[in-house]
Tab-separated table of C-alpha atoms and ligand atoms in Angstrom:
chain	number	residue	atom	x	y	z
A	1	UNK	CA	109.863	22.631	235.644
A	2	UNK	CA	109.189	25.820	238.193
A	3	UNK	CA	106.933	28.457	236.322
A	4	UNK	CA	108.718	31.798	235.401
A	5	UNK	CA	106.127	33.790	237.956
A	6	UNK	CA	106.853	36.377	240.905
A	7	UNK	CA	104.389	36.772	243.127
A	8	UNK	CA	104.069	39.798	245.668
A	9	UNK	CA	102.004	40.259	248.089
A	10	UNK	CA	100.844	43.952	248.220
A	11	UNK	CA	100.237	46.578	250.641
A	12	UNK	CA	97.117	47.561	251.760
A	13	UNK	CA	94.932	50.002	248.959
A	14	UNK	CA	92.300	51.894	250.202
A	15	UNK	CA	88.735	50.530	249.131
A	16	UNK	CA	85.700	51.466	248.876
A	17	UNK	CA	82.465	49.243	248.507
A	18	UNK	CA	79.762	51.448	246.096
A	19	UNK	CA	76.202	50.441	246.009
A	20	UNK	CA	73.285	52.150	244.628
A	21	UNK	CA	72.065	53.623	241.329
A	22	UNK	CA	75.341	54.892	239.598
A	23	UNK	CA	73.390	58.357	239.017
A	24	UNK	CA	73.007	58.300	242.955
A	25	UNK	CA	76.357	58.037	243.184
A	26	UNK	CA	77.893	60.368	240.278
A	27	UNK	CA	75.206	63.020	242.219
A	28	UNK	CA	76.753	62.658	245.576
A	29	UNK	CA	80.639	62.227	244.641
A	30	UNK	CA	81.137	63.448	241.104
A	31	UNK	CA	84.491	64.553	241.859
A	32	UNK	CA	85.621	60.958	242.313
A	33	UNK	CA	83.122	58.857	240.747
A	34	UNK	CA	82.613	60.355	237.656
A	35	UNK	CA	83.777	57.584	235.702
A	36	UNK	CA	82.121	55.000	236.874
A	37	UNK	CA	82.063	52.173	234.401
A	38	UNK	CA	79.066	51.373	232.725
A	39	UNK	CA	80.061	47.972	231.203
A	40	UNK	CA	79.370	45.022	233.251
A	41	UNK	CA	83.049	43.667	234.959
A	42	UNK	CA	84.916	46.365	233.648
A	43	UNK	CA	87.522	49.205	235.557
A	44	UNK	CA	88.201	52.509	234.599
A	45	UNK	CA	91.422	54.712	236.288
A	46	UNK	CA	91.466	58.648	236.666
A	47	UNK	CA	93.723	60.547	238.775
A	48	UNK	CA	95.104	57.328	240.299
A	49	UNK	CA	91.080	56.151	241.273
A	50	UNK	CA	90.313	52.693	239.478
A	51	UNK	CA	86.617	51.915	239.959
A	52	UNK	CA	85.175	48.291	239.011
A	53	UNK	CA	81.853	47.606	237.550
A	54	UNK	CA	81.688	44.379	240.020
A	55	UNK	CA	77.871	43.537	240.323
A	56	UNK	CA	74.580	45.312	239.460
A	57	UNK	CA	74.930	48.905	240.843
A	58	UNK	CA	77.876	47.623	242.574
A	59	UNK	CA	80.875	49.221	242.459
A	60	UNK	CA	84.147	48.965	243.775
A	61	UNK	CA	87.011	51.616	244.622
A	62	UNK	CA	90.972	50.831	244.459
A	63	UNK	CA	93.401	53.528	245.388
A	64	UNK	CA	96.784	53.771	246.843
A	65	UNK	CA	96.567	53.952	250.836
A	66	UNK	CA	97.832	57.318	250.860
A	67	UNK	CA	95.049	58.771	248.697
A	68	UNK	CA	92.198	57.335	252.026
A	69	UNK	CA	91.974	60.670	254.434
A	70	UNK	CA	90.939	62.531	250.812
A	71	UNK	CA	89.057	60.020	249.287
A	72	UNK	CA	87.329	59.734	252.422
A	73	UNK	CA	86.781	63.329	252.910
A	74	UNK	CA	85.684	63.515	249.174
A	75	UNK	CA	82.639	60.737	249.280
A	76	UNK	CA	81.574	62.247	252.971
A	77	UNK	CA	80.433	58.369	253.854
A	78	UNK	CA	78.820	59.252	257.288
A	79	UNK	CA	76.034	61.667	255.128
A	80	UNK	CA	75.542	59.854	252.375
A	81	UNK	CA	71.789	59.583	251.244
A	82	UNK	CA	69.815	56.401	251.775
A	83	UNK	CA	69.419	55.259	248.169
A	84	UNK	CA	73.193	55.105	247.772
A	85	UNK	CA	75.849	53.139	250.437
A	86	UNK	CA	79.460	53.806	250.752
A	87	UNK	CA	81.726	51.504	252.791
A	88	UNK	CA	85.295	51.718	253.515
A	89	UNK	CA	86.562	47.877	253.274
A	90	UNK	CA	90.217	48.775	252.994
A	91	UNK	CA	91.383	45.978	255.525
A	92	UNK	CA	88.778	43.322	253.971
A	93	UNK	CA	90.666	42.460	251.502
A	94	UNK	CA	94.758	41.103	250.472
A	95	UNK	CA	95.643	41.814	247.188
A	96	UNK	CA	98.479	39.436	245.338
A	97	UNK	CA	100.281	40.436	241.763
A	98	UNK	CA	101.581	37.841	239.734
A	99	UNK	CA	103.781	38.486	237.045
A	100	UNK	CA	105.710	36.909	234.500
A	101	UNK	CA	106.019	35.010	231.623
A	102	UNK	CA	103.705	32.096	233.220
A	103	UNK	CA	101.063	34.152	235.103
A	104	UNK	CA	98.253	33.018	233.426
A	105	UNK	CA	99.280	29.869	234.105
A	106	UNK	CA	99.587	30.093	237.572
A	107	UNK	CA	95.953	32.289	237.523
A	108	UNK	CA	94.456	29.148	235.226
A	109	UNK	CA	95.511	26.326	238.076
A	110	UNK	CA	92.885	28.591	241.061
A	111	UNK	CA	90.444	30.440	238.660
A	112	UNK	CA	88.001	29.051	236.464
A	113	UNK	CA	87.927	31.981	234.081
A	114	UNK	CA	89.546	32.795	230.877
A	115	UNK	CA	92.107	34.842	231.194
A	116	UNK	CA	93.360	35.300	227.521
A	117	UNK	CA	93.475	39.026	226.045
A	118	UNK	CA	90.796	38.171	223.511
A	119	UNK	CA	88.524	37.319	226.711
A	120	UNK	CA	89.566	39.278	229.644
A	121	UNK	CA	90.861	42.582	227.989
A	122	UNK	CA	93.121	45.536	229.590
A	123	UNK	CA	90.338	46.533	231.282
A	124	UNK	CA	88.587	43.852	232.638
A	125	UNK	CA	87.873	42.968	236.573
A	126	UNK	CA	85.875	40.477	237.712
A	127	UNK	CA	84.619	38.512	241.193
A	128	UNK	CA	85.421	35.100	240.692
A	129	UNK	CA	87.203	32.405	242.946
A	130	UNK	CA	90.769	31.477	243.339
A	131	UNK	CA	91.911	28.264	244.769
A	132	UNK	CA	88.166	27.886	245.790
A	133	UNK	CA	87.616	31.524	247.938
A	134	UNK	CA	85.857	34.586	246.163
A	135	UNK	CA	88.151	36.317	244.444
A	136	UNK	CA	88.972	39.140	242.673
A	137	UNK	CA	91.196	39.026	239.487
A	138	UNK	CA	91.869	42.045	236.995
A	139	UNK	CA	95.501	42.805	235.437
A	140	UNK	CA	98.383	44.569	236.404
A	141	UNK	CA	101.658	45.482	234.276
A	142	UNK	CA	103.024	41.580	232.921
A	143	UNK	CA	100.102	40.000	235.206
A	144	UNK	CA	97.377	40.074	237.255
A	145	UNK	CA	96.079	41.379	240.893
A	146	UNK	CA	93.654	39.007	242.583
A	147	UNK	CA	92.635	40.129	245.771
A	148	UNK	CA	91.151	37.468	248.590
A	149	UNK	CA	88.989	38.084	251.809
A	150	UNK	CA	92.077	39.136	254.264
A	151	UNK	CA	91.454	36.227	256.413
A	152	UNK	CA	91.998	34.152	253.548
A	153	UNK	CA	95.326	35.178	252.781
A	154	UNK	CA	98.304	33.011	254.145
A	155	UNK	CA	95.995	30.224	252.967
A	156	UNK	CA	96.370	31.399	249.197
A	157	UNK	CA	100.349	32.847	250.104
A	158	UNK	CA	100.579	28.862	251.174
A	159	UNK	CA	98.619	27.591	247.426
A	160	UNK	CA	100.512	29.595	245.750
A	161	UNK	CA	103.907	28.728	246.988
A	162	UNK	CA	102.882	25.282	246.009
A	163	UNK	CA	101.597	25.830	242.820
A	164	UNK	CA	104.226	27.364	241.933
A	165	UNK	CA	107.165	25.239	243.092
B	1	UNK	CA	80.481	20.819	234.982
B	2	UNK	CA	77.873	23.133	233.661
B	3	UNK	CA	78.596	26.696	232.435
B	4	UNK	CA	75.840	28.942	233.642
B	5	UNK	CA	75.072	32.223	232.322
B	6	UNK	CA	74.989	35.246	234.572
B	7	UNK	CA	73.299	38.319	232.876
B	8	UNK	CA	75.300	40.704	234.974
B	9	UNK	CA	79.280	38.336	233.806
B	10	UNK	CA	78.082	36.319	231.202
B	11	UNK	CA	78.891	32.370	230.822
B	12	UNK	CA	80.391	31.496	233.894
B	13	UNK	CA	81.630	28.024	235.632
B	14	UNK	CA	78.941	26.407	237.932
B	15	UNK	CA	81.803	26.438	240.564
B	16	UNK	CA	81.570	29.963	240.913
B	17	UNK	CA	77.398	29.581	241.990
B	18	UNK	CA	75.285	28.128	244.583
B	19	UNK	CA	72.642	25.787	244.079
B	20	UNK	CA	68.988	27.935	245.339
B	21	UNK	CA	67.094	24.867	244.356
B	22	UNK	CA	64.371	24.337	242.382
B	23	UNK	CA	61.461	26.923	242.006
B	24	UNK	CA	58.686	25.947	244.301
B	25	UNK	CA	55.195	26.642	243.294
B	26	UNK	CA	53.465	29.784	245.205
B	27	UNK	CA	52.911	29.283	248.197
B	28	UNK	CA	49.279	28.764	248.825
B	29	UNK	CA	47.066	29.916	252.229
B	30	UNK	CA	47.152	27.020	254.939
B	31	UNK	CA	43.062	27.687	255.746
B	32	UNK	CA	42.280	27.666	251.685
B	33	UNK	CA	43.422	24.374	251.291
B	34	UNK	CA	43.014	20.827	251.768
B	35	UNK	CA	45.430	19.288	254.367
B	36	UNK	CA	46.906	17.128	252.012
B	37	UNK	CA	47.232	19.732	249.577
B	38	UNK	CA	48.992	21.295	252.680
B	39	UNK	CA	51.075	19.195	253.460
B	40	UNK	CA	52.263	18.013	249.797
B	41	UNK	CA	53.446	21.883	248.949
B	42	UNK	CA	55.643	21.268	252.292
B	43	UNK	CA	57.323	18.527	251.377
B	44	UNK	CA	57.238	17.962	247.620
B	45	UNK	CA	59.914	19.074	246.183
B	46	UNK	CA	60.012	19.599	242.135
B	47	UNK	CA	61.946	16.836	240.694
B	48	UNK	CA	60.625	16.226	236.840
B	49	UNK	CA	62.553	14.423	234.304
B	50	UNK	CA	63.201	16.870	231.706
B	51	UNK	CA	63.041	20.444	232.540
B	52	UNK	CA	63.115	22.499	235.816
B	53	UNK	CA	63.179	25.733	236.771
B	54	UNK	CA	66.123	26.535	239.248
B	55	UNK	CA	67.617	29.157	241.473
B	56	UNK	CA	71.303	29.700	241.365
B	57	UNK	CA	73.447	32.359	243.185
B	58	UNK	CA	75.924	33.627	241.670
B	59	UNK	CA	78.076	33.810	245.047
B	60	UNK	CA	81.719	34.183	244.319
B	61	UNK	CA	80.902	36.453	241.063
B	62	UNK	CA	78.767	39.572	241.088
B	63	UNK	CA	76.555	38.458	243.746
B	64	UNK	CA	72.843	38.172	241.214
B	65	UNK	CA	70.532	35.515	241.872
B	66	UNK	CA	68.794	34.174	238.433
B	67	UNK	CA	66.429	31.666	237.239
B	68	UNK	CA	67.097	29.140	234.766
B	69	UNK	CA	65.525	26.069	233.232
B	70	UNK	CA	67.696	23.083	233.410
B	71	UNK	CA	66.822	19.619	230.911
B	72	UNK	CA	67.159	17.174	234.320
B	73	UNK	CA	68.329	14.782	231.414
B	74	UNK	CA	70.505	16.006	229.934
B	75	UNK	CA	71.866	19.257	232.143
B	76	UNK	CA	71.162	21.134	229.036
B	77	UNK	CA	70.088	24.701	230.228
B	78	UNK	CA	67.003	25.093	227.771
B	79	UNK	CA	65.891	28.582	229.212
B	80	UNK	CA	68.494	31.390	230.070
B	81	UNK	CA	67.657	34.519	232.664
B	82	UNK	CA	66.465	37.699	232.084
B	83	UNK	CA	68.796	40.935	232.642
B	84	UNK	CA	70.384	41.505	235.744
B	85	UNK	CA	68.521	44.203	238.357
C	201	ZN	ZN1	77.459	37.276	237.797
């Protein structure tokens, strides 16, 4: 029986990569980073900025496409001071949304985590791996977004029209 | 498959890590020891039955490397990581 799942592929967003202390960071961009999440694998949104807790003074950015030239104006990534690093990986990185009534399923057959409310709330995000490539997975309105390395992505289009056949 | 905790994500699947191995002993000066000592800190790697200490990356999640015992017998993981960096 097929799974009651859409799956989209999405536009580009604009991303940024975040390392460094997060007080380097709040010093040098408050405007934009000033909610940085504190708790490990966990995204915060503000004025259409989400910002993922993804790995020990790791961050990452997510932000519509339109929003780059001022975002990138706004975090001044040329000058930024040693201790801190700001990268623009927009084009890294495909982002899919599933949705439905069976998109956990479909998430359960390429990720290994749990994706149940009680264990990966509203606000969670994580790095993980999907149909074996790095992965990131965090939820969307009736699903999820999980976002592969770019080069990656007709390969998991492909696994995913299968999986969900 | 063995759950492996990550102190940046928590309990994760082992198919998320690398393997780093097992923890080799310091590494000692060439000209301070005997040859065979030498050459045995080359090419012995640790391989006790019962517990070893182990280096695992945790690739496809948040990118930490940790340290964990692991019960060779049983794949028990007997002594967990500190806190992430
Ligand atoms: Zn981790």
């Amino acid at each position: 029986m097929p799974y009651d799942v859409s799956i989209e592929r999405l536009q580009l967003f604009s991303l940024f990569d975040l390392k460094g202390p997060r007080q380097g960071l709040t010093d040098w961009a408050g405007d934009v980073l000033n909610h940085l999440p504190k708790a490990p694998n966990q995204l915060s949104r503000e004025d259409g900025v989400e910002l993922c807790h993804t790995g020990a003074n790791r961050w990452l950015l997510r932000a519509e496409i339109g929003m780059e030239t001022d975002l990138e104006a706004k975090l001044r990534l040329e000058t930024a001071p040693p201790e801190i690093s700001i990268v623009k990986i927009s084009d890294t990185m495909t982002f899919f949304r599933v949705t439905g009534e069976d998109a956990i399923q479909v998430m359960s057959i390429g990720c290994p985590l749990d994706l149940h409310a009680d264990a990966f709330a509203a606000q969670a995000v994580s790095f993980t791996e999907f149909f074996n490539c790095r992965a990131l997975v965090l939820r969307c309105r009736g699903g999820f977004d999980v976002a592969v390395e770019q080069s990656f992505a007709d390969m998991i289009a492909d696994y995913l029209d299968r999986a969900t056949i | 498959m063995l759950n492996i905790p990550c102190p940046f994500c928590g309990q994760r699947n082992e198919s998320e890590f690398a393997y780093g191995g097992p923890v080799k002993p310091d590494r000692p000066q060439p000209d301070k020891v005997s040859n065979d000592q030498w050459v045995d800190y080359l090419t012995q790697v640790p391989n006790p039955l019962g517990p070893v200490e182990e280096r695992w990356w945790h690739v496809k999640g948040c990118g930490t490397w940790l340290t964990i015992w692991r019960d060779t017998r049983t794949h028990d993981i007997v002594e967990e990581p500190g806190d992430a960096g």
